[in-house]
Amino acid sequence: MFRRTAAFVVLVWFFGFVWFAVTLPGPMVGASKSDAIIVLTGSRGRIEHALDGLEKGAAPRLFVSGVDPEVRPVEFAAEFKVPARTMQCCVDLGFEAYDTRSNGVETARWVERHKVRTIRLVTADWHMRRAELELLRELPEGVEVRRDAVRSRPSFSALFLEYHKLLWRLASNLWEQWSP
């Protein structure tokens, strides 16, 4: 009985990992508009993708969560070639987040402050599921999250680690729901 149960658990884990690795979310298709674009700092291409969406009118505002506290807005603008007018009207930088969980907290505060109802979440394809999970935990009820993943070529080890982080977060959420 123990062997069958262990084999079943291993099979579920294995096929879950295969599903996770093979079905990575992709970029948003279509001209769906949102109230804001939220981008989580990290791997290459995320900020550029979000700025491209802002430029194309996918949303009127952009919030960048997890910016290094030492980066000044003028440096950010120079690095990503953002016009001063766009920085003033449409781009907000968040300096409080240091991991995916705190990205959710920082973003939720910004969303509440700006009364945003729909967001386009930009992060790497391998990171999207956990980032969305953390965000949905913190956001006010009724806020719609639309995935806009940046395609990447994650290594096996990056996928393996991210899959286990996602499993841990899902288990933690279940534990919190069931514990008194």
PDB file of C-alpha atoms in Angstrom, residues 9-139:
ATOM      1  CA  VAL A   9       2.609  10.814  -5.525  1.00  0.00           C
ATOM      2  CA  VAL A  10       5.774  10.615  -7.648  1.00  0.00           C
ATOM      3  CA  LEU A  11       3.715  10.244 -10.834  1.00  0.00           C
ATOM      4  CA  VAL A  12       1.518  13.217  -9.961  1.00  0.00           C
ATOM      5  CA  TRP A  13       4.617  15.277  -9.167  1.00  0.00           C
ATOM      6  CA  PHE A  14       6.342  14.198 -12.406  1.00  0.00           C
ATOM      7  CA  PHE A  15       3.388  14.870 -14.699  1.00  0.00           C
ATOM      8  CA  GLY A  16       2.757  18.152 -12.893  1.00  0.00           C
ATOM      9  CA  PHE A  17       6.323  19.206 -13.625  1.00  0.00           C
ATOM     10  CA  VAL A  18       6.006  18.176 -17.279  1.00  0.00           C
ATOM     11  CA  TRP A  19       2.763  20.177 -17.561  1.00  0.00           C
ATOM     12  CA  PHE A  20       4.418  23.159 -15.855  1.00  0.00           C
ATOM     13  CA  ALA A  21       7.449  23.094 -18.183  1.00  0.00           C
ATOM     14  CA  VAL A  22       5.600  22.418 -21.447  1.00  0.00           C
ATOM     15  CA  THR A  23       2.693  24.840 -21.022  1.00  0.00           C
ATOM     16  CA  LEU A  24       4.457  28.047 -20.043  1.00  0.00           C
ATOM     17  CA  PRO A  25       2.178  31.084 -20.496  1.00  0.00           C
ATOM     18  CA  GLY A  26       2.869  33.281 -23.505  1.00  0.00           C
ATOM     19  CA  PRO A  27       2.517  36.924 -24.440  1.00  0.00           C
ATOM     20  CA  MET A  28      -0.939  38.438 -24.452  1.00  0.00           C
ATOM     21  CA  VAL A  29      -2.529  38.194 -27.876  1.00  0.00           C
ATOM     22  CA  GLY A  30      -4.925  40.834 -29.107  1.00  0.00           C
ATOM     23  CA  ALA A  31      -5.566  44.443 -28.307  1.00  0.00           C
ATOM     24  CA  SER A  32      -7.188  43.962 -24.915  1.00  0.00           C
ATOM     25  CA  LYS A  33      -6.793  47.163 -22.896  1.00  0.00           C
ATOM     26  CA  SER A  34      -6.195  47.288 -19.156  1.00  0.00           C
ATOM     27  CA  ASP A  35      -6.221  50.044 -16.567  1.00  0.00           C
ATOM     28  CA  ALA A  36      -2.531  49.448 -15.854  1.00  0.00           C
ATOM     29  CA  ILE A  37       0.471  47.356 -16.756  1.00  0.00           C
ATOM     30  CA  ILE A  38       2.322  45.820 -13.831  1.00  0.00           C
ATOM     31  CA  VAL A  39       5.845  44.572 -14.463  1.00  0.00           C
ATOM     32  CA  LEU A  40       7.952  42.671 -11.966  1.00  0.00           C
ATOM     33  CA  THR A  41      11.673  43.313 -12.244  1.00  0.00           C
ATOM     34  CA  GLY A  42      13.951  40.388 -12.866  1.00  0.00           C
ATOM     35  CA  SER A  43      15.046  38.647 -16.028  1.00  0.00           C
ATOM     36  CA  ARG A  44      15.771  40.432 -19.276  1.00  0.00           C
ATOM     37  CA  GLY A  45      13.021  41.719 -21.507  1.00  0.00           C
ATOM     38  CA  ARG A  46      10.325  42.278 -18.898  1.00  0.00           C
ATOM     39  CA  ILE A  47      10.593  46.057 -18.587  1.00  0.00           C
ATOM     40  CA  GLU A  48      11.087  46.515 -22.325  1.00  0.00           C
ATOM     41  CA  HIS A  49       7.964  44.419 -23.003  1.00  0.00           C
ATOM     42  CA  ALA A  50       5.927  46.444 -20.502  1.00  0.00           C
ATOM     43  CA  LEU A  51       7.142  49.762 -21.919  1.00  0.00           C
ATOM     44  CA  ASP A  52       6.253  48.552 -25.402  1.00  0.00           C
ATOM     45  CA  GLY A  53       2.725  47.799 -24.174  1.00  0.00           C
ATOM     46  CA  LEU A  54       2.482  51.258 -22.622  1.00  0.00           C
ATOM     47  CA  GLU A  55       3.691  52.871 -25.846  1.00  0.00           C
ATOM     48  CA  LYS A  56       1.150  50.885 -27.901  1.00  0.00           C
ATOM     49  CA  GLY A  57      -1.722  51.983 -25.644  1.00  0.00           C
ATOM     50  CA  ALA A  58      -2.381  48.652 -23.887  1.00  0.00           C
ATOM     51  CA  ALA A  59      -2.851  50.700 -20.692  1.00  0.00           C
ATOM     52  CA  PRO A  60      -2.470  54.337 -19.651  1.00  0.00           C
ATOM     53  CA  ARG A  61      -0.178  53.601 -16.660  1.00  0.00           C
ATOM     54  CA  LEU A  62       2.762  51.371 -15.837  1.00  0.00           C
ATOM     55  CA  PHE A  63       3.908  50.258 -12.406  1.00  0.00           C
ATOM     56  CA  VAL A  64       7.359  48.681 -12.075  1.00  0.00           C
ATOM     57  CA  SER A  65       7.529  46.610  -8.899  1.00  0.00           C
ATOM     58  CA  GLY A  66      10.804  45.678  -7.249  1.00  0.00           C
ATOM     59  CA  VAL A  67      13.098  48.415  -8.500  1.00  0.00           C
ATOM     60  CA  ASP A  68      16.433  48.559  -6.681  1.00  0.00           C
ATOM     61  CA  PRO A  69      16.214  51.384  -4.105  1.00  0.00           C
ATOM     62  CA  GLU A  70      19.473  52.839  -5.418  1.00  0.00           C
ATOM     63  CA  VAL A  71      18.030  53.398  -8.900  1.00  0.00           C
ATOM     64  CA  ARG A  72      16.787  56.928  -9.417  1.00  0.00           C
ATOM     65  CA  PRO A  73      13.889  57.585 -11.821  1.00  0.00           C
ATOM     66  CA  VAL A  74      16.162  59.589 -14.119  1.00  0.00           C
ATOM     67  CA  GLU A  75      18.530  56.601 -14.333  1.00  0.00           C
ATOM     68  CA  PHE A  76      15.622  54.280 -15.074  1.00  0.00           C
ATOM     69  CA  ALA A  77      14.421  56.620 -17.829  1.00  0.00           C
ATOM     70  CA  ALA A  78      17.891  56.806 -19.368  1.00  0.00           C
ATOM     71  CA  GLU A  79      18.448  53.039 -19.188  1.00  0.00           C
ATOM     72  CA  PHE A  80      15.166  52.227 -20.944  1.00  0.00           C
ATOM     73  CA  LYS A  81      14.939  55.365 -23.115  1.00  0.00           C
ATOM     74  CA  VAL A  82      11.697  56.561 -21.552  1.00  0.00           C
ATOM     75  CA  PRO A  83      10.808  60.183 -22.410  1.00  0.00           C
ATOM     76  CA  ALA A  84      10.545  62.527 -19.404  1.00  0.00           C
ATOM     77  CA  ARG A  85       6.900  63.269 -20.213  1.00  0.00           C
ATOM     78  CA  THR A  86       6.059  59.561 -20.154  1.00  0.00           C
ATOM     79  CA  MET A  87       7.909  59.082 -16.859  1.00  0.00           C
ATOM     80  CA  GLN A  88       5.957  61.948 -15.271  1.00  0.00           C
ATOM     81  CA  CYS A  89       2.511  60.984 -16.461  1.00  0.00           C
ATOM     82  CA  CYS A  90       2.516  57.272 -16.804  1.00  0.00           C
ATOM     83  CA  VAL A  91       5.350  55.365 -15.080  1.00  0.00           C
ATOM     84  CA  ASP A  92       5.569  54.683 -11.351  1.00  0.00           C
ATOM     85  CA  LEU A  93       8.492  52.876  -9.770  1.00  0.00           C
ATOM     86  CA  GLY A  94       8.088  50.697  -6.688  1.00  0.00           C
ATOM     87  CA  PHE A  95      11.112  50.337  -4.444  1.00  0.00           C
ATOM     88  CA  GLU A  96       9.747  48.175  -1.605  1.00  0.00           C
ATOM     89  CA  ALA A  97       9.563  44.679  -3.128  1.00  0.00           C
ATOM     90  CA  TYR A  98      12.501  42.297  -2.893  1.00  0.00           C
ATOM     91  CA  ASP A  99      10.852  38.998  -3.905  1.00  0.00           C
ATOM     92  CA  THR A 100       7.713  37.705  -5.606  1.00  0.00           C
ATOM     93  CA  ARG A 101       5.637  37.739  -2.443  1.00  0.00           C
ATOM     94  CA  SER A 102       6.516  41.370  -1.664  1.00  0.00           C
ATOM     95  CA  ASN A 103       5.842  42.225  -5.332  1.00  0.00           C
ATOM     96  CA  GLY A 104       2.255  41.173  -4.639  1.00  0.00           C
ATOM     97  CA  VAL A 105       2.000  43.368  -1.539  1.00  0.00           C
ATOM     98  CA  GLU A 106       3.622  46.388  -3.194  1.00  0.00           C
ATOM     99  CA  THR A 107       1.486  46.037  -6.312  1.00  0.00           C
ATOM    100  CA  ALA A 108      -1.747  45.633  -4.342  1.00  0.00           C
ATOM    101  CA  ARG A 109      -1.078  48.903  -2.507  1.00  0.00           C
ATOM    102  CA  TRP A 110      -0.447  50.700  -5.802  1.00  0.00           C
ATOM    103  CA  VAL A 111      -3.568  49.155  -7.381  1.00  0.00           C
ATOM    104  CA  GLU A 112      -5.737  50.281  -4.446  1.00  0.00           C
ATOM    105  CA  ARG A 113      -4.275  53.778  -4.447  1.00  0.00           C
ATOM    106  CA  HIS A 114      -4.956  54.191  -8.187  1.00  0.00           C
ATOM    107  CA  LYS A 115      -8.324  52.391  -8.155  1.00  0.00           C
ATOM    108  CA  VAL A 116      -7.250  49.984 -10.890  1.00  0.00           C
ATOM    109  CA  ARG A 117      -9.739  47.265 -11.907  1.00  0.00           C
ATOM    110  CA  THR A 118      -7.835  45.449 -14.676  1.00  0.00           C
ATOM    111  CA  ILE A 119      -4.126  44.821 -14.871  1.00  0.00           C
ATOM    112  CA  ARG A 120      -1.806  43.344 -17.449  1.00  0.00           C
ATOM    113  CA  LEU A 121       0.833  41.394 -15.523  1.00  0.00           C
ATOM    114  CA  VAL A 122       4.226  41.248 -17.227  1.00  0.00           C
ATOM    115  CA  THR A 123       6.882  38.821 -16.038  1.00  0.00           C
ATOM    116  CA  ALA A 124       8.867  35.912 -17.475  1.00  0.00           C
ATOM    117  CA  ASP A 125       6.905  32.920 -18.756  1.00  0.00           C
ATOM    118  CA  TRP A 126       8.428  30.561 -16.174  1.00  0.00           C
ATOM    119  CA  HIS A 127       7.580  33.006 -13.346  1.00  0.00           C
ATOM    120  CA  MET A 128       4.030  33.930 -14.385  1.00  0.00           C
ATOM    121  CA  ARG A 129       2.023  31.310 -12.486  1.00  0.00           C
ATOM    122  CA  ARG A 130       3.585  32.007  -9.092  1.00  0.00           C
ATOM    123  CA  ALA A 131       3.623  35.771  -9.671  1.00  0.00           C
ATOM    124  CA  GLU A 132      -0.077  35.695 -10.502  1.00  0.00           C
ATOM    125  CA  LEU A 133      -0.786  33.537  -7.452  1.00  0.00           C
ATOM    126  CA  GLU A 134       1.022  35.979  -5.154  1.00  0.00           C
ATOM    127  CA  LEU A 135      -0.709  38.930  -6.756  1.00  0.00           C
ATOM    128  CA  LEU A 136      -4.189  37.421  -6.494  1.00  0.00           C
ATOM    129  CA  ARG A 137      -3.543  36.731  -2.787  1.00  0.00           C
ATOM    130  CA  GLU A 138      -3.015  40.432  -2.125  1.00  0.00           C
ATOM    131  CA  LEU A 139      -5.196  42.290  -4.634  1.00  0.00           C
TER     132      LEU A 139
END
